[in-house]
Structure formats: C-alpha cells, structure tokens
Short mmCIF file of C-alpha atoms in Angstrom, two decimals:
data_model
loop_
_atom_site.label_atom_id
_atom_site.label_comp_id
_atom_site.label_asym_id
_atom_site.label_seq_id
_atom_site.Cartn_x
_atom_site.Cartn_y
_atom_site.Cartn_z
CA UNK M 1 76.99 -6.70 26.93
CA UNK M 2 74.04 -6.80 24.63
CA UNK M 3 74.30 -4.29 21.69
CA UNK M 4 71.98 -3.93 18.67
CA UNK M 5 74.12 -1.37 16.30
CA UNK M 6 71.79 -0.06 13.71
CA UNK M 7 72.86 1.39 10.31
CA UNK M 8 73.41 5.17 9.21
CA UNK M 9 70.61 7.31 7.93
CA UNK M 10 68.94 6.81 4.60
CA UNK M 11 68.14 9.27 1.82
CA UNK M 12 65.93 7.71 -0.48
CA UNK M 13 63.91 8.78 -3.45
CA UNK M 14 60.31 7.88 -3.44
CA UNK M 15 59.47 4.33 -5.08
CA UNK M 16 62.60 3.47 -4.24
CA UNK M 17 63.83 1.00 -1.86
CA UNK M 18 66.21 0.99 1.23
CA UNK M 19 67.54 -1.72 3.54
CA UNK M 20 68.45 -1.60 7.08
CA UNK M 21 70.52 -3.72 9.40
CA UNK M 22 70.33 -4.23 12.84
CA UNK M 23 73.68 -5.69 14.17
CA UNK M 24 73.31 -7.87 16.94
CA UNK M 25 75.86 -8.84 19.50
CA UNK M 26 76.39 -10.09 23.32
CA UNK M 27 74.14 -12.33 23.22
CA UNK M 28 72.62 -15.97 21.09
CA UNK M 29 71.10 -14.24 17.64
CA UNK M 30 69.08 -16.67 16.90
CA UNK M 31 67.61 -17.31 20.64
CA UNK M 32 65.88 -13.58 20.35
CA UNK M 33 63.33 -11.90 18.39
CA UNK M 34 63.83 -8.65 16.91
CA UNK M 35 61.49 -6.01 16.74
CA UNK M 36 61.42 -2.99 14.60
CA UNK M 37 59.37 -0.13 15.20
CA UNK M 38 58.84 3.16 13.20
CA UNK M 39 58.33 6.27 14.71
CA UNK M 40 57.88 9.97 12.68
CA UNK M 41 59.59 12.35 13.83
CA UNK M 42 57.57 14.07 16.95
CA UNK M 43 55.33 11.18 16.70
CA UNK M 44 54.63 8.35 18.80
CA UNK M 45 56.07 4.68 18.25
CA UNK M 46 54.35 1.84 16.06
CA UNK M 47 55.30 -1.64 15.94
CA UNK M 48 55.89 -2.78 12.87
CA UNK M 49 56.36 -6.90 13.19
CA UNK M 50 59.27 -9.32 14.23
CA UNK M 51 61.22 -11.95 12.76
CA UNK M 52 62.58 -14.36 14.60
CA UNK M 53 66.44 -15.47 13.44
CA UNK M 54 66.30 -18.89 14.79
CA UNK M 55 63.73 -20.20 11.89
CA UNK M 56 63.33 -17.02 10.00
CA UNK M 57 59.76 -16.98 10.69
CA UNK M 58 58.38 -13.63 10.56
CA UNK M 59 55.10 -11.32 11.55
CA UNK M 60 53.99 -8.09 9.56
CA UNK M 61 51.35 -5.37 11.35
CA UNK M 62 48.70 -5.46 8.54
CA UNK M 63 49.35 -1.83 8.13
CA UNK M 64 53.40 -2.59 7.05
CA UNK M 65 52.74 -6.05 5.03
CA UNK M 66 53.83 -5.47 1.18
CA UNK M 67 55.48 -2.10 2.72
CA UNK M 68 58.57 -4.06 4.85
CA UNK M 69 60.64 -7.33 4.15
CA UNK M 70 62.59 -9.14 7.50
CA UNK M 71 65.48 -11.21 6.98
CA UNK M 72 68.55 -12.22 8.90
CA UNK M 73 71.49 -13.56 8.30
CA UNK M 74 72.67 -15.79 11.27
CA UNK M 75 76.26 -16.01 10.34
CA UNK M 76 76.60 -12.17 10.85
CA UNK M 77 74.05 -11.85 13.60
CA UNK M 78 72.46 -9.06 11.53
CA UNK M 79 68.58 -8.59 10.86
CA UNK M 80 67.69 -6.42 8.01
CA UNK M 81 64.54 -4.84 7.07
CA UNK M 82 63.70 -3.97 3.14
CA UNK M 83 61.41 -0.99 2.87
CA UNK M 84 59.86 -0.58 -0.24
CA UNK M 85 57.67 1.59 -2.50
CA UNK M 86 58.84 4.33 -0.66
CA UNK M 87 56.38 7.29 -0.15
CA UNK M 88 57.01 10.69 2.04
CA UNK M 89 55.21 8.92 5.06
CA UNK M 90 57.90 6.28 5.05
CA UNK M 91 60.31 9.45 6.67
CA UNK M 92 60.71 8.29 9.72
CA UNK M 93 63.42 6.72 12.41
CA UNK M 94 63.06 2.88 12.55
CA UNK M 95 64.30 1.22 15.51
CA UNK M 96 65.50 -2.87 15.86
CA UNK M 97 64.64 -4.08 19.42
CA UNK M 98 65.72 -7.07 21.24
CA UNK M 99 62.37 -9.43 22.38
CA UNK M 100 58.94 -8.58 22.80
CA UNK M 101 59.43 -6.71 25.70
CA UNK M 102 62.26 -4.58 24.00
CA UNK M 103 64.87 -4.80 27.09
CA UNK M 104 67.36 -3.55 24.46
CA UNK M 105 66.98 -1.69 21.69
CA UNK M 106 69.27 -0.29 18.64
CA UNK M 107 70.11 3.54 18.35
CA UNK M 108 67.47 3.86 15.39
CA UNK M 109 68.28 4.63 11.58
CA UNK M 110 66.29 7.69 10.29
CA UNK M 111 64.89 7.60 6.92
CA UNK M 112 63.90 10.29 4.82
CA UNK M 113 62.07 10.35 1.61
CA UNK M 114 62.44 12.78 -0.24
CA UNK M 115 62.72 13.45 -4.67
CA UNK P 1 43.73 -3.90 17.32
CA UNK P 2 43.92 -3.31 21.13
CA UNK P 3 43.69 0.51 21.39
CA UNK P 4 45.87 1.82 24.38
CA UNK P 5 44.72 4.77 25.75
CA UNK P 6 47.19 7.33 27.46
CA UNK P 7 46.33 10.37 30.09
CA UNK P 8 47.45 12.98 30.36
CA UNK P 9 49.08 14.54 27.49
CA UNK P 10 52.09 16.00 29.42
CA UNK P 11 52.65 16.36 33.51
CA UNK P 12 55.34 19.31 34.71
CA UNK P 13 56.74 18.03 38.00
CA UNK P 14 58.83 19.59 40.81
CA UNK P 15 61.74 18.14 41.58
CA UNK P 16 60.95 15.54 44.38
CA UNK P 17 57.23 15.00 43.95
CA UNK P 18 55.60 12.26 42.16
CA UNK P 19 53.66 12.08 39.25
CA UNK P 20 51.20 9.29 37.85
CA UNK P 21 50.22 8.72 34.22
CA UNK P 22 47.71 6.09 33.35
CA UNK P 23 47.11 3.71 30.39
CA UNK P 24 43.58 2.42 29.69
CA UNK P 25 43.25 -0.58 26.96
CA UNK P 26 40.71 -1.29 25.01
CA UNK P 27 40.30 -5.27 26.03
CA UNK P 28 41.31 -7.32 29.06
CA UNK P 29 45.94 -7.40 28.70
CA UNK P 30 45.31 -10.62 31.56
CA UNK P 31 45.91 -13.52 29.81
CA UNK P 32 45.02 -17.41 31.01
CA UNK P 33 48.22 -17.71 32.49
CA UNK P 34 48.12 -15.00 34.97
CA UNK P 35 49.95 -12.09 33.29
CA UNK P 36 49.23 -9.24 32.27
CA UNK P 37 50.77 -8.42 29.29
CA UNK P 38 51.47 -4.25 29.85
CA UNK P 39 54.91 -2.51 29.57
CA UNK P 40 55.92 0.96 30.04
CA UNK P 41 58.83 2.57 28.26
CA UNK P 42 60.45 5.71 28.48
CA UNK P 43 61.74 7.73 25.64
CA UNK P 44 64.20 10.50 26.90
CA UNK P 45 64.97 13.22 24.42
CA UNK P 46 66.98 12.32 21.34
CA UNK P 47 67.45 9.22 22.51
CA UNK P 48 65.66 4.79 22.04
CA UNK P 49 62.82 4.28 23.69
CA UNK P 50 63.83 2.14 27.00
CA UNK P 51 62.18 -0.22 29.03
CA UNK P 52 61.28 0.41 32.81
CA UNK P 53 57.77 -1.87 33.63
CA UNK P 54 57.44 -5.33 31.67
CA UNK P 55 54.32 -7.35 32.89
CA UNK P 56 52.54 -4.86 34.88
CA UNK P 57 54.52 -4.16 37.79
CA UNK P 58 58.03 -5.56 36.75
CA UNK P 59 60.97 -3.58 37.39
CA UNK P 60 62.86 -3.87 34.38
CA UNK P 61 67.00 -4.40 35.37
CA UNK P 62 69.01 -1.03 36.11
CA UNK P 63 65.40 0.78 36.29
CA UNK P 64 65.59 2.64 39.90
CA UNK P 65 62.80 1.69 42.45
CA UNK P 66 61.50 5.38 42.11
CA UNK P 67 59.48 4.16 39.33
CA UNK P 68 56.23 1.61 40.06
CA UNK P 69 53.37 -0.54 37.87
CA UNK P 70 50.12 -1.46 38.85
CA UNK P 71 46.62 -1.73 37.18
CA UNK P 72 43.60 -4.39 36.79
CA UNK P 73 43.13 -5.95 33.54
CA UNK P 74 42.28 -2.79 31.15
CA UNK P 75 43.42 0.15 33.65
CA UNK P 76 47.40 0.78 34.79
CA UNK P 77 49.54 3.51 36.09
CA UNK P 78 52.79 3.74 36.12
CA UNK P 79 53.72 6.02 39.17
CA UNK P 80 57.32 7.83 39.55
CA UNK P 81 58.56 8.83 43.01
CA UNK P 82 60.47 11.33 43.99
CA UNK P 83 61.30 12.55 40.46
CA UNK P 84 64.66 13.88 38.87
CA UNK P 85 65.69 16.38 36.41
CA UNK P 86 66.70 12.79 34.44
CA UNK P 87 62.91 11.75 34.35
CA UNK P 88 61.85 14.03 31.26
CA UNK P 89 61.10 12.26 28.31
CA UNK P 90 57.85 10.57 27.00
CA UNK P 91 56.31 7.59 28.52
CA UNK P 92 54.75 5.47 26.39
CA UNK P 93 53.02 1.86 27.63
CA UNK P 94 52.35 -0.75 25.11
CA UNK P 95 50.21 -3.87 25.26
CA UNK P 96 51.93 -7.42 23.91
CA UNK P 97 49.25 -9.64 24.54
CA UNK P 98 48.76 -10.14 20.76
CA UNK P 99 49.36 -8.95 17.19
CA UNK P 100 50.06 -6.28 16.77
CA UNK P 101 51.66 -4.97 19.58
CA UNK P 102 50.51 -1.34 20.30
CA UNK P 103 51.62 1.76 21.73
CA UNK P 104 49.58 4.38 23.57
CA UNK P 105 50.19 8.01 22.42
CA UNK P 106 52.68 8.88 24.81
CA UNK P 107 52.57 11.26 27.96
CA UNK P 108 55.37 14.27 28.12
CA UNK P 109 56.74 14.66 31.39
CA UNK P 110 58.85 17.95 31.82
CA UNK P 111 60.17 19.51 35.26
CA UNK P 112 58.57 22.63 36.61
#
C-alpha cells in the first residue's frame, strides 16, 4: 500500500537550517509528484510547491522561493525539503503529499523555531 | 493567486442530519478541458489532511457516499449526509487549476 513516512520533529535555532524527508513507498517514486504543505499550528494549510522525482523539476509558491529547497533521491525513494533562514514563523508542521490531488499524504514533521 | 473563499466558519450537527459548507473562488476552476479543478479535504483532529472530493464531484476511493460535490465554475458545496460522530474535523477545499495551489480557510464541523 502507498505510504509516505515523514521524518521526526525538528528543533531548530533561528537562521539555521533543517531538512526533511518524505519516504516514499508502494508505489513508482518517480511516476508521482510530491507536495509539501505547511500548516501553523491552529492554522489553515498552504501549499508550498512540488518537485517532481522523475526529472527533478521543481515549483516554489513565490511566498516559499529562497525560503525551501526540493530534492529527491530516486534510489531511496525519499524527497527532502531544505528549509532555510529559519525565523519563528517557520514553526509549523510540514506535510509531503502524494500528486496534486494529495490522495495520500505523510504523517507531517513539526518544526519549531525557537533560540 | 486564486483566493478560495470558505462559509461558514464552523457548523455543529446532530447526529444524522446533513450539513453543507460552501467554497467560493475567486476566478472560473473550469478549465478548457471540461474539469473543474476543486477538491475538498478533510482534516480530522490531530491527524493529515485527507482527501474526499477531487474534480468537483469525485468520490475520492474509501470516501463513504455520505459525502457529495457539486458547484458551477466559481461556487461549490460539498454536502455530508447523514453525519457521524467520525465527521468532526475541518474541511478545507483547495483549487489546483494553477500555481499556486490554494486552500480556503477551513470550516469546523463539530457534533451537537
């Protein structure tokens, strides 16, 4: 069955950096996109952008471009996503998501930012 | 950006009635090949958001037939029938016509 296993929770300091995974399996990695999305806690959901495993090419939400990084690394079926210059509003849980339509998504890897 | 617009806020259901909540976008989510590009999601407590309505009216798979999509091109409602203790959670729809994707604010439904 299709899982998307997303790592533990970050503690970061601000201006640092922190990179998550998104595990893929039960399915072709590189036939999928995958979507992350942030969402503060009590907030509502915000896409951030997509890369897409079988060329690497990727899409940024103006609002997250110099703010997140996509990559994935086929042989593991993993996607990753670099967050940098990290500020207080970074806090947040960031979920990976299978496709546009997000038929599956990952269990979401919280962030906080915090000196 | 396509703004999607959600109403209400929250809904408190009994048990066994339905409830509506409706999505209004800011530009036409019916593109030249006939779809229309709106999704619903539903976001129990604690828990991913999930998908129950992809394209409009779409039942997404393991979704129960208690829950319906409909709409024009800027106006949809997602309608739940008969609704369970298991329906609470927010309800978000989203538009993925184009970059970026958007989410409306979300509508609370809790059980009277």
């Amino acid at each position: 069955q299709v899982q998307l296993q997303q790592s533990g929770a970050e503690l970061a300091k601000p201006g640092t950096s922190v990179k998550l995974s998104c595990k893929a399996s039960g399915y072709t990695f590189t036939s999928y996109y995958i979507y992350w999305v942030k969402q503060r806690p009590g907030q509502g959901l915000e896409w951030i952008g997509y890369i897409y495993p079988g060329n690497g090419g990727t899409y940024y939400s103006e609002k997250f471009k110099g703010k997140a990084t996509f990559t994935a690394d086929t042989s593991s079926s993993t996607a990753y996503m670099l967050l940098g210059s990290l500020t207080p509003e970074d806090s947040a849980y960031y979920f990976c998501a299978r496709g546009a339509a997000g038929a599956y998504w990952g269990q979401g890897t919280l962030v906080t930012v915090s000196s | 950006d396509i703004v999607m617009t959600q109403a209400p806020l929250s809904v408190s259901v009994t048990p066994g009635e339905s409830a509506s909540i409706s999505c209004r976008s800011s530009k036409s989510l019916l593109h030249s090949n006939g779809i229309t590009y709106v999704y619903w999601y539903l976001q129990k407590p604690g828990k991913s958001p999930q998908l129950l309505i992809y394209r409009m009216s779409n039942l997404a798979s393991g979704v129960p037939d208690r829950f319906s999509g409909s709409g024009s091109e800027t106006d949809f409602t997602l309608k739940i029938s008969r609704v369970e203790a298991e329906d609470v959670g927010i309800y978000y729809c989203g538009q993925l016509l184009e970059n970026p994707f958007t989410f409306g604010s979300g509508t609370k439904l809790e059980i009277k």
